[in-house]
Structures are given as structure tokens and as C-alpha cells.
Coordinates of C-alpha atoms in Angstrom, one line a residue:
X340 CA 0.0 0.0 0.0
X341 CA 1.4 3.4 -1.0
X342 CA 2.0 5.9 1.9
X343 CA -0.1 9.0 2.1
X344 CA 1.3 12.1 0.3
X345 CA 3.5 14.4 2.3
X346 CA 1.7 17.7 3.2
X347 CA 3.0 20.8 1.5
X348 CA 4.1 22.3 4.9
X349 CA 6.2 19.2 5.7
X350 CA 7.8 19.3 2.2
X351 CA 8.7 23.0 2.7
X352 CA 10.3 22.3 6.1
X353 CA 12.2 19.3 4.7
X354 CA 13.6 21.4 1.8
X355 CA 15.2 23.7 4.4
X356 CA 17.2 20.7 5.8
X357 CA 18.3 19.3 2.4
X358 CA 22.0 20.0 2.9
X359 CA 24.6 18.9 0.4
X360 CA 27.6 18.4 2.8
X361 CA 28.0 16.0 5.7
X362 CA 25.4 16.4 8.4
X363 CA 24.0 14.8 11.5
X364 CA 20.6 13.2 11.3
X365 CA 18.3 14.3 14.1
X366 CA 14.9 12.8 13.1
X367 CA 11.8 13.2 11.1
X368 CA 9.4 16.2 10.8
X369 CA 6.4 15.9 13.1
X370 CA 3.0 17.5 12.2
X371 CA -0.2 16.9 14.1
X372 CA 1.3 13.9 15.9
X373 CA 2.4 12.2 12.7
X374 CA 6.1 11.7 11.8
X375 CA 7.1 11.9 8.1
X376 CA 10.2 9.7 7.6
X377 CA 10.8 11.1 4.1
X378 CA 11.2 14.6 5.6
X379 CA 14.5 14.5 7.6
X380 CA 15.7 17.1 10.0
X381 CA 19.5 17.4 10.0
X382 CA 22.3 19.7 11.1
X383 CA 25.3 20.4 8.9
X384 CA 28.6 19.3 10.4
X385 CA 30.3 22.6 9.3
X386 CA 28.1 24.8 11.5
X387 CA 28.5 23.0 14.8
X388 CA 31.2 25.4 15.9
X389 CA 28.4 28.0 15.9
X390 CA 27.3 26.5 19.2
X391 CA 23.9 25.2 20.3
X392 CA 21.3 24.7 23.0
X393 CA 19.5 21.6 24.1
X394 CA 16.7 22.6 26.5
X395 CA 13.6 21.1 28.0
X396 CA 11.9 20.1 31.2
X397 CA 13.1 17.2 33.3
X398 CA 12.3 13.8 31.7
X399 CA 11.7 15.1 28.2
X400 CA 14.8 13.4 26.6
X401 CA 17.6 16.0 26.7
X402 CA 20.2 13.4 27.7
X403 CA 19.3 11.0 24.9
X404 CA 19.5 13.9 22.4
X405 CA 23.0 14.8 23.4
X406 CA 23.8 11.1 23.3
X407 CA 22.4 10.9 19.7
X408 CA 24.4 14.0 18.6
X409 CA 27.6 12.8 20.3
X410 CA 27.7 9.3 18.8
X411 CA 27.2 10.7 15.3
X412 CA 29.9 13.2 15.8
X413 CA 32.3 10.5 17.0
X414 CA 31.4 8.3 13.9
X415 CA 32.3 11.3 11.7
X416 CA 35.7 11.7 13.3
X417 CA 34.8 14.6 15.7
X418 CA 36.0 14.3 19.3
X419 CA 33.3 15.0 21.9
X420 CA 33.4 16.1 25.6
X421 CA 30.3 15.7 27.7
X422 CA 29.6 15.8 31.5
X423 CA 27.7 12.9 33.0
X424 CA 26.0 14.7 35.9
X425 CA 23.5 12.0 36.8
X426 CA 25.6 9.0 35.9
X427 CA 23.4 7.8 33.0
X428 CA 25.5 8.7 29.9
X429 CA 28.2 6.1 30.4
X430 CA 26.2 3.7 28.1
X431 CA 27.5 5.6 25.1
X432 CA 30.5 3.3 25.3
X433 CA 28.4 0.2 24.7
X434 CA 26.1 -0.9 21.8
X435 CA 22.4 -0.4 22.4
X436 CA 20.0 -3.2 23.1
X437 CA 17.5 -4.0 20.3
X438 CA 13.9 -4.0 21.3
X439 CA 10.3 -3.4 20.1
X440 CA 10.3 0.3 21.2
X441 CA 13.6 1.0 19.5
X442 CA 12.4 -0.8 16.3
X443 CA 9.1 1.1 16.3
X444 CA 10.9 4.5 16.8
X445 CA 13.3 3.7 14.0
X446 CA 10.5 2.8 11.6
X447 CA 8.6 6.0 12.5
X448 CA 11.6 8.3 11.7
X449 CA 13.1 6.4 8.8
X450 CA 16.2 5.3 10.7
X451 CA 18.3 2.2 9.8
X452 CA 19.1 1.4 13.4
X453 CA 21.9 -0.9 14.3
X454 CA 23.6 -1.1 17.7
X455 CA 27.0 0.7 18.0
X456 CA 29.1 1.9 20.9
X457 CA 31.7 4.7 20.8
X458 CA 35.3 4.9 21.8
X459 CA 35.2 6.5 25.3
X460 CA 37.6 7.8 27.9
X461 CA 36.0 8.2 31.4
X462 CA 37.2 11.0 33.6
X463 CA 36.6 12.2 37.1
X464 CA 37.4 15.4 38.9
X465 CA 40.6 14.8 41.0
X466 CA 40.0 11.1 41.0
X467 CA 36.8 11.3 43.0
X468 CA 34.8 8.5 41.6
X469 CA 35.5 6.3 38.6
X470 CA 37.6 7.8 35.9
X471 CA 40.9 9.2 34.8
X472 CA 41.6 12.1 37.2
X473 CA 41.3 15.7 35.8
X474 CA 43.3 18.1 37.9
X475 CA 44.3 21.7 37.5
X476 CA 47.0 23.7 39.3
X477 CA 45.7 26.6 41.3
X478 CA 47.8 29.0 39.2
X479 CA 46.5 27.6 35.9
X480 CA 42.9 27.8 37.2
X481 CA 43.4 31.5 37.9
X482 CA 41.9 34.0 40.3
X483 CA 38.6 34.7 38.5
X484 CA 37.5 31.1 38.2
X485 CA 38.6 30.4 41.7
X486 CA 36.7 33.4 42.9
X487 CA 33.5 31.9 41.3
X488 CA 34.1 28.6 43.2
X489 CA 34.7 30.5 46.5
X490 CA 31.7 32.8 46.0
X491 CA 33.8 35.9 46.5
X492 CA 32.6 39.5 45.9
X493 CA 34.4 41.8 43.5
X494 CA 36.7 43.4 46.2
X495 CA 37.7 40.0 47.4
X496 CA 38.2 38.8 43.8
X497 CA 40.6 41.7 43.2
X498 CA 42.5 40.9 46.3
X499 CA 42.9 37.3 45.2
X500 CA 44.2 38.5 41.9
X501 CA 46.8 40.5 43.8
X502 CA 47.8 37.4 45.7
X503 CA 48.3 35.5 42.4
X504 CA 50.4 38.4 41.0
X505 CA 52.6 38.4 44.1
X506 CA 53.1 34.7 43.9
X507 CA 54.0 35.0 40.2
X508 CA 56.5 37.7 40.8
X509 CA 58.2 35.9 43.7
X510 CA 58.6 32.4 42.2
X511 CA 56.0 30.9 44.6
X512 CA 54.3 28.2 42.6
X513 CA 50.6 27.7 43.3
X514 CA 50.0 24.1 42.6
X515 CA 47.4 23.1 45.2
X516 CA 45.2 24.8 47.8
X517 CA 47.8 24.6 50.6
X518 CA 50.2 26.7 48.4
X519 CA 47.6 29.4 48.1
X520 CA 46.7 29.3 51.8
X521 CA 50.4 29.6 52.7
X522 CA 50.9 32.7 50.4
X523 CA 47.8 34.4 51.9
X524 CA 49.0 33.7 55.4
X525 CA 52.5 35.0 54.5
X526 CA 51.1 38.3 53.0
X527 CA 49.1 39.0 56.2
X528 CA 52.2 38.4 58.4
X529 CA 54.5 41.3 59.4
X530 CA 57.1 40.1 56.9
X531 CA 54.6 39.8 54.1
X532 CA 53.0 43.1 54.8
X533 CA 56.4 44.8 54.4
X534 CA 56.9 43.0 51.0
X535 CA 53.4 44.1 49.8
X536 CA 53.9 47.7 50.7
X537 CA 55.4 48.5 47.3
X538 CA 52.6 46.9 45.2
X539 CA 49.4 47.2 47.2
X540 CA 47.7 45.9 50.3
X541 CA 45.7 43.0 51.5
X542 CA 43.4 43.6 54.5
X543 CA 43.2 41.1 57.3
X544 CA 39.4 41.0 56.9
X545 CA 39.7 40.1 53.2
X546 CA 42.4 37.5 53.9
X547 CA 40.2 36.0 56.5
X548 CA 37.2 35.7 54.2
X549 CA 39.3 34.0 51.5
X550 CA 41.0 31.7 54.0
X551 CA 37.7 30.6 55.4
X552 CA 36.3 29.9 52.0
X553 CA 39.4 27.9 51.1
X554 CA 39.1 25.9 54.3
X555 CA 35.4 25.0 53.5
X556 CA 36.4 24.0 50.0
X557 CA 39.2 21.8 51.4
X558 CA 36.9 20.2 54.0
X559 CA 34.5 19.3 51.2
X560 CA 37.2 17.2 49.6
X561 CA 37.7 19.6 46.7
X562 CA 41.4 19.9 47.4
X563 CA 42.0 16.7 45.3
X564 CA 40.9 18.7 42.2
X565 CA 43.8 21.1 42.5
X566 CA 47.3 19.8 41.9
X567 CA 49.5 17.8 39.6
X568 CA 49.8 16.2 37.1
X569 CA 47.6 18.9 35.5
X570 CA 45.4 17.6 32.7
X571 CA 46.4 18.5 29.2
X572 CA 43.2 19.6 27.4
X573 CA 44.8 18.5 24.1
X574 CA 43.9 15.0 25.2
X575 CA 40.2 15.9 24.4
X576 CA 41.1 16.1 20.7
X577 CA 42.1 12.5 20.2
X578 CA 40.8 10.2 17.5
X579 CA 41.1 6.5 17.1
X580 CA 43.2 4.6 14.5
X581 CA 40.0 4.0 12.5
X582 CA 39.2 7.7 12.4
X583 CA 36.5 7.9 15.0
X584 CA 36.4 10.8 17.5
X585 CA 37.1 9.8 21.1
X586 CA 34.2 10.7 23.5
X587 CA 35.5 12.1 26.8
X588 CA 32.9 11.5 29.5
X589 CA 33.4 13.3 32.8
X590 CA 31.7 11.3 35.5
X591 CA 30.3 13.7 38.1
X592 CA 27.9 11.8 40.4
X593 CA 30.5 11.8 43.2
X594 CA 30.5 15.6 43.2
X595 CA 26.8 16.4 42.7
X596 CA 26.7 18.2 46.0
X597 CA 29.3 20.7 44.7
X598 CA 27.7 22.0 41.5
X599 CA 29.5 25.4 41.6
X600 CA 32.8 23.6 41.5
X601 CA 32.2 21.2 38.6
X602 CA 30.5 23.8 36.5
X603 CA 33.5 26.2 37.0
X604 CA 35.9 23.3 36.3
X605 CA 34.1 22.8 32.9
X606 CA 34.7 26.5 32.2
X607 CA 38.4 26.0 33.0
X608 CA 38.6 23.3 30.4
X609 CA 37.0 25.7 27.8
X610 CA 39.3 28.6 28.9
X611 CA 42.4 26.4 28.6
X612 CA 41.3 25.1 25.1
X613 CA 40.8 28.7 24.1
X614 CA 44.3 29.6 25.3
X615 CA 46.1 26.7 23.6
X616 CA 44.4 26.1 20.3
X617 CA 45.4 28.0 17.2
X618 CA 43.0 30.1 15.1
X619 CA 41.5 28.0 12.3
X620 CA 38.4 29.9 11.2
X621 CA 35.5 27.9 9.8
X622 CA 36.3 24.2 9.0
X623 CA 34.3 21.6 7.3
X624 CA 33.9 19.9 10.7
X625 CA 34.8 21.1 14.2
X626 CA 37.9 20.0 16.1
X627 CA 35.8 19.3 19.2
X628 CA 32.2 19.6 20.4
X629 CA 31.8 20.4 24.1
X630 CA 28.5 19.6 25.9
X631 CA 28.0 21.8 29.0
X632 CA 25.3 20.0 31.0
X633 CA 23.4 21.7 33.8
X634 CA 24.5 25.0 32.3
X635 CA 22.4 27.0 34.7
X636 CA 24.8 26.2 37.5
X637 CA 27.6 28.1 35.7
X638 CA 25.6 31.3 35.4
X639 CA 23.8 31.2 38.8
X640 CA 25.2 34.0 41.0
X641 CA 27.9 34.9 38.5
X642 CA 29.4 38.4 38.7
X643 CA 29.2 40.8 35.8
X644 CA 32.9 40.3 35.1
X645 CA 32.5 36.5 35.0
X646 CA 29.5 36.7 32.7
X647 CA 31.4 39.0 30.4
X648 CA 34.3 36.6 30.3
X649 CA 32.0 33.6 29.5
X650 CA 30.4 35.6 26.7
X651 CA 33.7 36.6 25.1
X652 CA 35.0 33.0 25.4
X653 CA 31.9 31.6 23.7
X654 CA 32.1 34.2 21.0
X655 CA 35.8 33.7 20.3
X656 CA 36.4 29.9 20.7
X657 CA 34.4 29.0 17.6
X658 CA 37.3 30.4 15.6
X659 CA 39.5 27.7 17.3
X660 CA 37.2 25.0 15.8
X661 CA 35.3 24.3 19.1
X662 CA 31.6 24.0 19.3
X663 CA 29.7 24.3 22.6
X664 CA 26.2 23.0 23.4
X665 CA 24.6 24.3 26.6
X666 CA 22.2 21.8 28.1
X667 CA 19.6 23.1 30.5
X668 CA 15.9 23.2 31.3
X669 CA 14.9 26.6 29.8
X670 CA 16.6 29.1 27.5
X671 CA 16.1 31.6 30.3
X672 CA 18.8 29.8 32.3
X673 CA 21.3 31.2 29.8
X674 CA 22.1 34.9 29.7
X675 CA 20.8 36.7 26.6
X676 CA 24.3 37.7 25.5
X677 CA 25.3 34.0 25.4
X678 CA 22.0 32.7 24.0
X679 CA 22.3 35.1 21.0
X680 CA 25.4 33.1 20.0
X681 CA 23.7 29.7 20.0
X682 CA 22.8 29.1 16.4
X683 CA 21.5 25.5 16.7
X684 CA 18.5 24.8 18.9
X685 CA 16.8 21.6 20.1
X686 CA 14.0 22.5 22.4
X687 CA 12.2 19.7 24.2
X688 CA 8.8 20.0 25.9
X689 CA 8.2 22.8 28.5
X690 CA 5.6 22.8 31.3
X691 CA 3.1 25.5 31.9
X692 CA 1.8 24.6 35.4
X693 CA 2.6 27.9 37.1
X694 CA 2.7 31.6 36.2
X695 CA 6.5 31.4 36.1
X696 CA 6.3 28.4 33.7
X697 CA 4.0 30.5 31.5
X698 CA 6.5 33.3 31.4
X699 CA 9.3 30.9 30.5
X700 CA 7.2 29.4 27.7
X701 CA 6.4 32.8 26.2
X702 CA 10.0 33.8 26.4
X703 CA 11.1 30.6 24.7
X704 CA 8.6 31.0 21.9
X705 CA 9.9 34.5 21.2
X706 CA 13.4 33.2 20.6
X707 CA 12.4 31.1 17.6
X708 CA 12.0 32.3 14.0
X709 CA 8.4 32.8 12.7
X710 CA 6.8 29.5 11.6
X711 CA 3.5 27.8 10.7
X712 CA 3.4 26.1 14.1
X713 CA 1.6 27.4 17.1
X714 CA 4.8 26.9 19.2
X715 CA 3.1 27.6 22.5
X716 CA 0.8 24.7 22.0
X717 CA 3.5 22.4 20.4
X718 CA 6.0 23.0 23.1
X719 CA 3.6 21.9 25.8
X720 CA 2.4 18.8 23.9
X721 CA 5.6 17.3 22.7
X722 CA 6.2 13.7 23.9
X723 CA 9.5 12.3 25.3
X724 CA 12.1 12.2 22.5
X725 CA 10.4 14.9 20.5
X726 CA 11.6 18.5 20.1
X727 CA 11.3 21.7 18.2
X728 CA 14.4 22.3 16.1
X729 CA 16.0 25.1 14.2
X730 CA 19.7 25.1 13.1
X731 CA 22.0 27.1 10.8
X732 CA 22.1 26.1 7.2
X733 CA 25.3 25.6 5.3
X734 CA 25.0 29.3 4.3
X735 CA 24.6 30.4 7.9
X736 CA 20.9 31.2 7.7
X737 CA 18.3 29.8 10.2
X738 CA 16.5 26.7 8.9
X739 CA 12.7 26.5 9.2
X740 CA 11.3 25.6 12.6
X741 CA 10.6 21.9 12.7
X742 CA 8.8 19.9 15.3
X743 CA 10.8 16.7 15.2
X744 CA 10.5 13.1 16.4
X745 CA 14.1 12.3 17.2
X746 CA 16.0 9.2 16.3
X747 CA 17.0 6.7 18.9
X748 CA 20.7 6.6 20.0
X749 CA 22.5 3.5 18.7
X750 CA 24.5 3.2 22.0
X751 CA 23.1 1.9 25.3
X752 CA 20.5 4.2 26.7
X753 CA 21.5 3.9 30.4
X754 CA 24.6 3.4 32.5
X755 CA 27.1 0.6 31.8
X756 CA 28.1 -1.8 34.6
X757 CA 30.6 -0.4 37.1
X758 CA 33.0 -3.2 36.2
X759 CA 32.9 -2.4 32.5
X760 CA 33.5 1.3 33.3
X761 CA 36.5 0.5 35.4
X762 CA 37.9 -1.8 32.8
X763 CA 37.6 1.0 30.2
X764 CA 39.5 3.3 32.6
X765 CA 42.2 0.7 33.2
X766 CA 42.7 0.2 29.5
X767 CA 43.0 3.9 28.6
X768 CA 46.5 5.1 27.7
X769 CA 45.8 8.2 29.8
X770 CA 45.4 6.4 33.1
X771 CA 49.1 5.9 33.7
X772 CA 49.8 9.5 32.9
X773 CA 47.2 11.1 35.3
X774 CA 46.2 8.5 37.9
X775 CA 48.7 9.3 40.7
X776 CA 48.9 12.7 42.2
X777 CA 52.4 14.3 42.7
X778 CA 53.5 17.0 45.1
X779 CA 56.5 19.0 44.0
X780 CA 58.2 21.7 46.0
X781 CA 56.1 24.9 45.6
X782 CA 54.9 27.9 47.6
X783 CA 54.0 25.9 50.8
X784 CA 57.4 24.3 51.1
X785 CA 59.3 27.4 50.1
X786 CA 57.5 29.6 52.7
X787 CA 57.8 26.9 55.4
X788 CA 61.5 26.8 54.8
X789 CA 61.9 30.4 55.6
X790 CA 63.1 31.0 59.2
X791 CA 60.5 33.1 61.0
X792 CA 61.7 36.2 62.8
X793 CA 61.8 35.8 66.6
X794 CA 59.7 39.0 67.1
X795 CA 57.0 38.0 64.6
X796 CA 53.6 38.9 65.9
X797 CA 50.2 37.4 65.0
X798 CA 47.9 39.2 62.6
X799 CA 45.9 41.9 64.4
X800 CA 42.2 42.1 64.7
X801 CA 40.1 42.3 61.6
X802 CA 39.7 45.8 60.2
X803 CA 37.1 47.2 57.9
X804 CA 37.6 45.7 54.4
X805 CA 38.9 48.2 51.9
X806 CA 39.6 47.7 48.3
X807 CA 43.3 46.8 47.6
X808 CA 45.4 49.9 47.8
X809 CA 46.8 51.2 44.5
X810 CA 50.5 50.8 43.8
X811 CA 53.0 53.6 43.6
X812 CA 53.4 54.7 40.0
X813 CA 56.1 52.8 38.2
X814 CA 57.7 53.4 34.8
X815 CA 55.9 51.3 32.2
X816 CA 56.4 51.1 28.5
X817 CA 54.3 53.8 26.8
X818 CA 50.7 52.6 26.3
X819 CA 51.1 49.7 28.8
X820 CA 48.6 51.3 31.2
X821 CA 50.2 50.2 34.4
X822 CA 50.0 46.5 35.4
X823 CA 48.7 46.8 38.9
X824 CA 46.3 49.6 38.0
X825 CA 44.6 47.3 35.5
X826 CA 44.8 44.4 37.9
X827 CA 43.0 46.3 40.7
X828 CA 40.5 48.0 38.5
X829 CA 39.5 45.0 36.4
X830 CA 38.7 41.8 38.3
X831 CA 38.7 39.8 35.1
X832 CA 42.5 40.4 34.9
X833 CA 42.1 40.1 31.1
X834 CA 45.7 40.1 30.3
X835 CA 49.0 40.5 32.1
X836 CA 52.5 39.1 32.0
X837 CA 54.0 37.4 34.9
X838 CA 57.2 35.8 35.9
X839 CA 56.9 32.1 36.4
X840 CA 59.7 32.0 39.0
X841 CA 63.4 31.3 38.8
X842 CA 63.0 27.8 37.7
X843 CA 60.9 28.6 34.6
X844 CA 62.3 32.0 33.8
X845 CA 59.6 32.7 31.3
X846 CA 56.4 34.9 31.1
X847 CA 53.0 33.3 31.0
X848 CA 50.1 35.3 29.7
X849 CA 46.7 35.1 31.4
X850 CA 43.5 34.7 29.5
X851 CA 40.0 36.3 30.0
X852 CA 39.5 34.2 33.1
X853 CA 43.0 34.8 34.5
X854 CA 44.0 31.3 33.6
X855 CA 47.6 30.8 32.7
X856 CA 48.9 29.6 29.4
X857 CA 51.0 26.5 29.8
X858 CA 53.9 25.1 27.7
X859 CA 52.9 21.9 26.1

């Protein structure tokens, strides 16, 4: 029996997704509850560095969507990084299980479904939980990102930047939290205050706030995330011998109670990639696609300077060949300046049970191009595994809005067994390189080795917290603007040169987030 003719509206939508170059297959156009398998919704591989958003209420299928996109990217030779916040993405390493529901979905959307797993490296933050440890040194993490983790205000953030600058100038390596604590303690001692006199000040009140925040962070077990060996983000760009992109999965269930920490660590990964990768412009396929799950955690409570740094990083990193997909519940979780840069949208169902839900729905509808759909109705009636899609065409123009029944992932939709995950970790070539923490001589040991003066007095009572004092004017090259003046007036510490100490004898530039550029 012949199938019913495709409605004109569906054909028009499908024409907007008829790309000539390589593309990822998302699913089939959906109209009035019917999927049309001959009308495919796709996204060109070449525009994935223009970033994207996967949004929707809990339980609508966001995780399966990112799994679907990630496994196709891997198959086309593009490495992928994704965070596994709830512990249910590890199945991407194993072939899926055939079944009636999968077969029915494949038939509905015109998918030739066969089970297939991806090459995967499993990571963990600092070795907490299963996975290859990802660590960062404190100095590489930088003052702005660390201020976000510690929940510091702008004055405290500026003071912390001054501490980093002092450590840089004096060859005091900040590898772990005890190094940073030792430097702050030294700067509030009589000897340290004397040394600081020529470049600024650090009040006892500010130092106390920062030290208490560091203590809390350490007591929560986060100290393991800072140290060596520091993870080389170039590891995220690996491909296999047969040309598939490696999927790097960061397992986060062990640190779910520290959301600010893991979201900021993800931002460190992006900032480091931005620092290290060369400019490449627009490629036929991205070098890496980065999925930022639970994205609202990154923006919650962020300072203006931090949001500006995120916005600029997102805008500039695409020229390095990196695409970012933010995954969250509603587009309102993402600041407008960032949302404006997300050209590829997969919007799952939204709820409208409360007045706030209704506002979020209205705001979401307003962000889509005009279409023949009643989006307010469609977005509240989509089923699990269905979404409203619009992406950028190969020419960079938005495609028609398409309600879509999405394809089923070919990998396992659920976690793999703990034994299989551990076996994958043990087999990875990265495990031997990063498994064991090392503790080299750094600021803590160097300051401890200094003989204290017999007449050293304890730090006096806390005083009202001022902003860090400006430095005496020093001769600078014309147009330099004064290093410390920029440091104190701009908490983002967008760019300054620093001495890496007597051992390195080189200058390290700091990025938008104050993260340091490392020699590979």
C-alpha cells in the first residue's frame, strides 16, 4: 500500500534541511502527531562550531538527544566532551539493546538502526569516583574562576588577583590549595605586609574571608581537584586509529553536592582550550564539540565580570574550531548575550503549570523564527524524544522551525556496569599519565623553609575591608597602562604578563579568566 502524500508544509520544512555536505541526522518532521520519515531534520557538520542549545523540562529526553548527537559526531571523526552529571551517559561506550520500542521508533523516523558503541575515555574530577583524574593547578585555574568557586565578591576577587600576582613575581608556585593558603598567610604576616607595601595591600578582613572559603572547600574534599599532574586539554582532541572521535565523558555523580565547583571546572577546560588552540576559522567539521550539561549552574550567582568573560570566550572559541552545546531546562537559564550566539537549537517540551512556567514558555517561543506552528501549543504537547528544532544552514541562515520526532541513539540508553566502566579506565593510555597525584616543591614548602623572625607577631584584629590599595606609580612602556592599576580596576584580569619564577624564567600570559597559558 502506498504511503499518504506528504503535506505541503512538511515538504517545505524538509527542503530547508536538504544539505549537500556532511550532516548529523536528528529525526523526522512531526506534524499533528504524525512523523514523516521522508522529511528528515538534520544539522550540517560545518556549523556545529556556531554552538547550540539543548533545553527542556526534566524527563523530556535531553540526555538522549546529546547522546544521539555525540555518537554521530564520533562516527564522523569529531571528538566530543560531555559531562555525566546523573551517571546515565556512560552507556555511550556500549552498543544499544535492540527491542520493540527502538524498532518502532526507527520505523517512524526512517532510521536504519543498528547497535553501536563509541570509543570513550571516562574521567573524574581529581580522581573522586571512577575515571581518569582531571586536575588543574591553582595558578592555571586562575583568580577569576577560583573566585567563582569560592563565592567571593568583586573586592575579594581583586585581592585574590593581587595574591596571584605576588606569587608569580616571587617564584611561589601555586599548585594546590595549601600553596595558596600559605601565600595568603604570609602576606598578612609582618614580613609579608612589608613586601606588599610597594605593590598594594591585603586587609586582614579580606584575607580571613578568602582563607575561610578555602578551608570550607578543602573540607568538602575539593582539594583533590587542584594539583599535579595537570590535565592537558589537548587529550580531548584525540581520534582512534580507524578515524572515530574519542568521546571524553566526565563522571560527576561523586560531586553532585558541589555544583558550583564542577561547572566552574568545565569553564576552566574551555578557557584552557581557548588559550592553547590556534586560530583556524571555519572548518568543514569542528575539532571538538563540548556539551555543557546543567548549564544554569555556571551562570547562577555569577558576577558581571565573570559573565562577560564567558560571553567573550563563547564568541571567540568558535574560531578555534570548538563548538559548545549548553544543556539546561529553559533558555532563560542562559544569559541573553550567550543565548544570542547559539545558532543550533533543540527545544524539548516545556511545562506551563505555574505563572513562572507560562512566562518561561512565552520567552522561549519569542526566541524562535516565525513558523507555521503554534509553538506555545506544540512545546507543551511534545512527547518524550520529541523537540522543536532550528539550526543554521550551510550558508549560515536559520532553517525552518521543525517539530521533530528524534532518532534513537545506537548506543546503550543507560549506564554501563561499574566493572565495565572500570575496565575501560584501566585500558586507557591516559590512566598511567594522570592516575597518581604528585606533590612537588612549591609555595607551601618554600615559605615553610623560611626561618620566622623571633619577634614575629600574629595578625591583628580584623579591620574594615577596603579595596586593595593602589600601587606607587612605576615606569611602564608607553601605552602599557600600568600592570597593577589594570589588575585592581578589572577583576577579570584580562591580560597581564607574569614571571613564572626562577625555575621557569619565562612569562605566562593570562586569559580572559585569569587562567595561565602552559607550555605543552
